[in-house]
């Protein structure tokens, strides 16, 4: 495994393949208040590419081109938050997308354990550390421990997607899962526009 850290944007000409696992680190959970600090990505080859976002930065042309590329599937765990953070920072609508948390909630109805750590333990047999989860991602220099933690959130998502896809097919829920994934960018826009907790489908 190797981590490749870049400043502000992906380098020109970098191709991460047709399915890219993505996760974001922010200063908190409110995208209007808490800035986006780091974006980590993997093409499923054991390599992690990380982009450190500068304070006040609003453009990342190479990154946004990949996020908006209709031929590249973006793979998330709890994509709703990451898609909103990327949209708020760069104005990019990330699509198409897949979310392992949504997939898990649709097929693992026998449990309420849908966190990434739980899923990787139970479905892939990999144990990841969450020790750095609440560290200062806005620091000018990120530690090796922070980078390794960030990388661990994307390095195994391809394997996890394969396991969940098999379960979705088995339970006949692949089509409804796809519809949920397709709605995620709109769900992120609703969050940013002021409807984060309101169920607009309720009476």
Tab-separated table of C-alpha atoms in Angstrom:
chain	number	residue	atom	x	y	z
A	1	UNK	CA	0.000	0.000	0.000
A	2	UNK	CA	1.227	3.481	-0.837
A	3	UNK	CA	-0.214	6.919	-0.110
A	4	UNK	CA	0.206	9.692	-2.677
A	5	UNK	CA	-0.496	13.162	-1.258
A	6	UNK	CA	-1.218	16.118	-3.541
A	7	UNK	CA	-1.971	19.757	-2.833
A	8	UNK	CA	-5.227	21.342	-4.085
A	9	UNK	CA	-5.992	18.979	-6.982
A	10	UNK	CA	-5.265	15.660	-8.636
A	11	UNK	CA	-2.260	15.777	-10.984
A	12	UNK	CA	-2.828	16.105	-14.731
A	13	UNK	CA	-3.311	12.795	-16.527
A	14	UNK	CA	-3.964	10.640	-13.447
A	15	UNK	CA	-6.506	7.914	-14.287
A	16	UNK	CA	-7.909	6.085	-11.269
A	17	UNK	CA	-10.001	3.708	-13.361
A	18	UNK	CA	-13.727	3.125	-13.903
A	19	UNK	CA	-14.655	2.737	-10.212
A	20	UNK	CA	-13.137	5.156	-7.691
A	21	UNK	CA	-13.651	4.857	-3.940
A	22	UNK	CA	-13.855	8.301	-2.307
A	23	UNK	CA	-14.034	9.639	1.229
A	24	UNK	CA	-13.667	13.119	2.693
A	25	UNK	CA	-12.276	14.522	5.932
A	26	UNK	CA	-13.726	17.805	7.194
A	27	UNK	CA	-13.484	20.025	10.274
A	28	UNK	CA	-16.926	18.831	11.383
A	29	UNK	CA	-20.289	17.599	10.162
A	30	UNK	CA	-21.872	20.902	9.083
A	31	UNK	CA	-20.805	21.622	5.480
A	32	UNK	CA	-21.831	25.283	5.756
A	33	UNK	CA	-19.587	25.781	8.805
A	34	UNK	CA	-16.930	23.078	8.632
A	35	UNK	CA	-14.551	23.183	5.711
A	36	UNK	CA	-13.451	20.288	3.554
A	37	UNK	CA	-9.816	19.444	4.305
A	38	UNK	CA	-8.888	16.181	2.593
A	39	UNK	CA	-10.243	13.929	-0.142
A	40	UNK	CA	-8.916	10.380	-0.376
A	41	UNK	CA	-9.428	8.153	-3.402
A	42	UNK	CA	-8.533	4.656	-4.555
A	43	UNK	CA	-9.044	2.756	-7.775
A	44	UNK	CA	-9.117	-0.521	-5.855
A	45	UNK	CA	-5.460	-1.361	-6.527
A	46	UNK	CA	-4.168	-0.843	-2.989
A	47	UNK	CA	-2.954	2.676	-3.785
A	48	UNK	CA	-4.467	5.766	-2.147
A	49	UNK	CA	-4.404	9.231	-3.705
A	50	UNK	CA	-5.117	12.087	-1.309
A	51	UNK	CA	-5.821	15.736	-2.127
A	52	UNK	CA	-5.282	18.274	0.643
A	53	UNK	CA	-7.700	21.164	0.157
A	54	UNK	CA	-6.529	24.684	0.980
A	55	UNK	CA	-8.581	26.964	3.219
A	56	UNK	CA	-10.860	29.031	0.995
A	57	UNK	CA	-10.178	26.870	-2.065
A	58	UNK	CA	-13.138	26.624	-4.456
A	59	UNK	CA	-11.633	25.022	-7.575
A	60	UNK	CA	-10.034	21.675	-8.372
A	61	UNK	CA	-10.497	21.119	-12.113
A	62	UNK	CA	-8.998	17.636	-12.407
A	63	UNK	CA	-10.808	16.346	-9.337
A	64	UNK	CA	-14.140	17.816	-10.453
A	65	UNK	CA	-13.757	16.376	-13.945
A	66	UNK	CA	-13.491	12.919	-12.382
A	67	UNK	CA	-16.385	13.545	-9.972
A	68	UNK	CA	-18.656	14.582	-12.842
A	69	UNK	CA	-17.437	11.991	-15.354
A	70	UNK	CA	-20.478	9.838	-16.270
A	71	UNK	CA	-18.178	6.913	-17.133
A	72	UNK	CA	-16.602	6.742	-13.658
A	73	UNK	CA	-18.581	5.241	-10.782
A	74	UNK	CA	-17.820	6.996	-7.490
A	75	UNK	CA	-17.970	4.627	-4.531
A	76	UNK	CA	-18.722	5.977	-1.026
A	77	UNK	CA	-19.643	4.889	2.470
A	78	UNK	CA	-22.339	7.363	3.581
A	79	UNK	CA	-22.050	9.225	0.296
A	80	UNK	CA	-24.757	11.699	1.288
A	81	UNK	CA	-22.301	13.657	3.435
A	82	UNK	CA	-19.296	13.484	1.113
A	83	UNK	CA	-21.305	14.437	-1.970
A	84	UNK	CA	-22.689	17.458	-0.111
A	85	UNK	CA	-19.233	18.507	1.112
A	86	UNK	CA	-17.789	18.287	-2.402
A	87	UNK	CA	-20.785	20.112	-3.862
A	88	UNK	CA	-20.573	22.911	-1.293
A	89	UNK	CA	-16.817	23.379	-1.754
A	90	UNK	CA	-16.405	23.011	-5.506
A	91	UNK	CA	-19.925	23.238	-6.955
A	92	UNK	CA	-19.488	19.791	-8.503
A	93	UNK	CA	-22.352	17.300	-8.729
A	94	UNK	CA	-20.821	13.886	-8.144
A	95	UNK	CA	-22.437	11.184	-10.308
A	96	UNK	CA	-22.909	8.321	-10.843
A	97	UNK	CA	-22.455	7.060	-7.284
A	98	UNK	CA	-22.748	3.957	-5.091
A	99	UNK	CA	-23.100	3.992	-1.299
A	100	UNK	CA	-22.136	0.961	0.770
A	101	UNK	CA	-24.081	2.232	3.798
A	102	UNK	CA	-27.325	2.397	1.811
A	103	UNK	CA	-26.650	-1.035	0.322
A	104	UNK	CA	-26.041	-2.442	3.786
A	105	UNK	CA	-29.240	-0.947	5.188
A	106	UNK	CA	-31.233	-2.469	2.341
A	107	UNK	CA	-29.941	-6.031	2.750
A	108	UNK	CA	-28.583	-6.345	6.307
A	109	UNK	CA	-31.924	-5.695	7.969
A	110	UNK	CA	-31.045	-8.169	10.703
A	111	UNK	CA	-28.694	-5.632	12.328
A	112	UNK	CA	-28.268	-1.933	13.028
A	113	UNK	CA	-24.493	-2.135	12.588
A	114	UNK	CA	-23.865	-0.372	9.283
A	115	UNK	CA	-20.657	1.513	10.090
A	116	UNK	CA	-17.698	0.974	7.789
A	117	UNK	CA	-15.635	-0.684	10.511
A	118	UNK	CA	-18.455	-3.171	11.196
A	119	UNK	CA	-19.016	-3.937	7.520
A	120	UNK	CA	-15.355	-4.533	6.768
A	121	UNK	CA	-15.008	-6.800	9.793
A	122	UNK	CA	-18.096	-8.848	9.037
A	123	UNK	CA	-18.073	-9.012	5.233
A	124	UNK	CA	-14.432	-8.631	4.199
A	125	UNK	CA	-12.589	-9.842	7.308
A	126	UNK	CA	-10.548	-6.650	7.645
A	127	UNK	CA	-10.186	-4.633	10.840
A	128	UNK	CA	-9.542	-0.901	10.419
A	129	UNK	CA	-8.671	1.590	13.153
A	130	UNK	CA	-10.851	4.629	13.841
A	131	UNK	CA	-8.314	6.196	16.211
A	132	UNK	CA	-7.654	9.253	14.014
A	133	UNK	CA	-11.308	9.891	13.154
A	134	UNK	CA	-11.604	13.003	15.309
A	135	UNK	CA	-8.154	14.472	14.723
A	136	UNK	CA	-7.438	17.953	13.321
A	137	UNK	CA	-7.785	17.575	9.565
A	138	UNK	CA	-7.252	21.295	9.032
A	139	UNK	CA	-3.608	21.143	10.093
A	140	UNK	CA	-1.109	22.401	7.506
A	141	UNK	CA	0.870	19.161	7.788
A	142	UNK	CA	-0.932	15.857	8.219
A	143	UNK	CA	0.759	13.015	10.076
A	144	UNK	CA	1.471	9.602	8.589
A	145	UNK	CA	-1.071	8.191	11.043
A	146	UNK	CA	-3.729	10.563	9.700
A	147	UNK	CA	-2.937	9.669	6.095
A	148	UNK	CA	-3.014	5.938	6.853
A	149	UNK	CA	-6.364	6.337	8.614
A	150	UNK	CA	-7.789	8.315	5.693
A	151	UNK	CA	-6.547	5.703	3.241
A	152	UNK	CA	-8.120	2.851	5.200
A	153	UNK	CA	-11.560	4.330	4.526
A	154	UNK	CA	-11.264	3.806	0.756
A	155	UNK	CA	-8.839	0.927	0.160
A	156	UNK	CA	-11.405	-1.837	0.782
A	157	UNK	CA	-14.625	-0.315	-0.586
A	158	UNK	CA	-14.377	-2.181	-3.897
A	159	UNK	CA	-14.323	-5.531	-2.079
A	160	UNK	CA	-17.169	-4.411	0.158
A	161	UNK	CA	-19.255	-3.365	-2.851
A	162	UNK	CA	-18.798	-6.819	-4.397
A	163	UNK	CA	-20.084	-8.500	-1.215
A	164	UNK	CA	-23.050	-6.153	-0.914
A	165	UNK	CA	-23.936	-6.464	-4.600
A	166	UNK	CA	-24.183	-10.223	-4.199
A	167	UNK	CA	-26.560	-9.758	-1.266
A	168	UNK	CA	-28.635	-7.158	-3.138
A	169	UNK	CA	-29.053	-9.573	-6.049
A	170	UNK	CA	-29.877	-12.462	-3.734
A	171	UNK	CA	-32.595	-10.478	-1.966
A	172	UNK	CA	-33.982	-8.897	-5.152
A	173	UNK	CA	-33.146	-5.375	-4.053
A	174	UNK	CA	-30.526	-4.307	-6.602
A	175	UNK	CA	-32.969	-2.161	-8.573
A	176	UNK	CA	-34.248	-0.220	-5.572
A	177	UNK	CA	-30.666	0.240	-4.366
A	178	UNK	CA	-29.724	1.739	-7.724
A	179	UNK	CA	-32.651	4.147	-7.492
A	180	UNK	CA	-31.437	5.246	-4.055
A	181	UNK	CA	-27.906	5.773	-5.353
A	182	UNK	CA	-29.224	7.830	-8.256
A	183	UNK	CA	-31.111	10.072	-5.796
A	184	UNK	CA	-28.096	10.774	-3.585
A	185	UNK	CA	-26.875	13.943	-5.383
A	186	UNK	CA	-30.388	15.382	-5.019
A	187	UNK	CA	-30.447	14.357	-1.350
A	188	UNK	CA	-27.156	16.245	-0.907
A	189	UNK	CA	-28.638	19.331	-2.582
A	190	UNK	CA	-31.624	19.179	-0.216
A	191	UNK	CA	-29.240	18.991	2.748
A	192	UNK	CA	-27.349	22.060	1.569
A	193	UNK	CA	-30.549	23.957	0.743
A	194	UNK	CA	-31.964	23.630	4.253
A	195	UNK	CA	-33.848	20.315	4.412
A	196	UNK	CA	-31.291	18.081	6.184
A	197	UNK	CA	-33.709	16.533	8.699
A	198	UNK	CA	-37.102	17.146	7.073
A	199	UNK	CA	-38.767	14.185	5.351
A	200	UNK	CA	-40.341	15.887	2.347
A	201	UNK	CA	-42.178	12.659	1.543
A	202	UNK	CA	-44.109	12.622	4.817
A	203	UNK	CA	-47.705	13.885	5.031
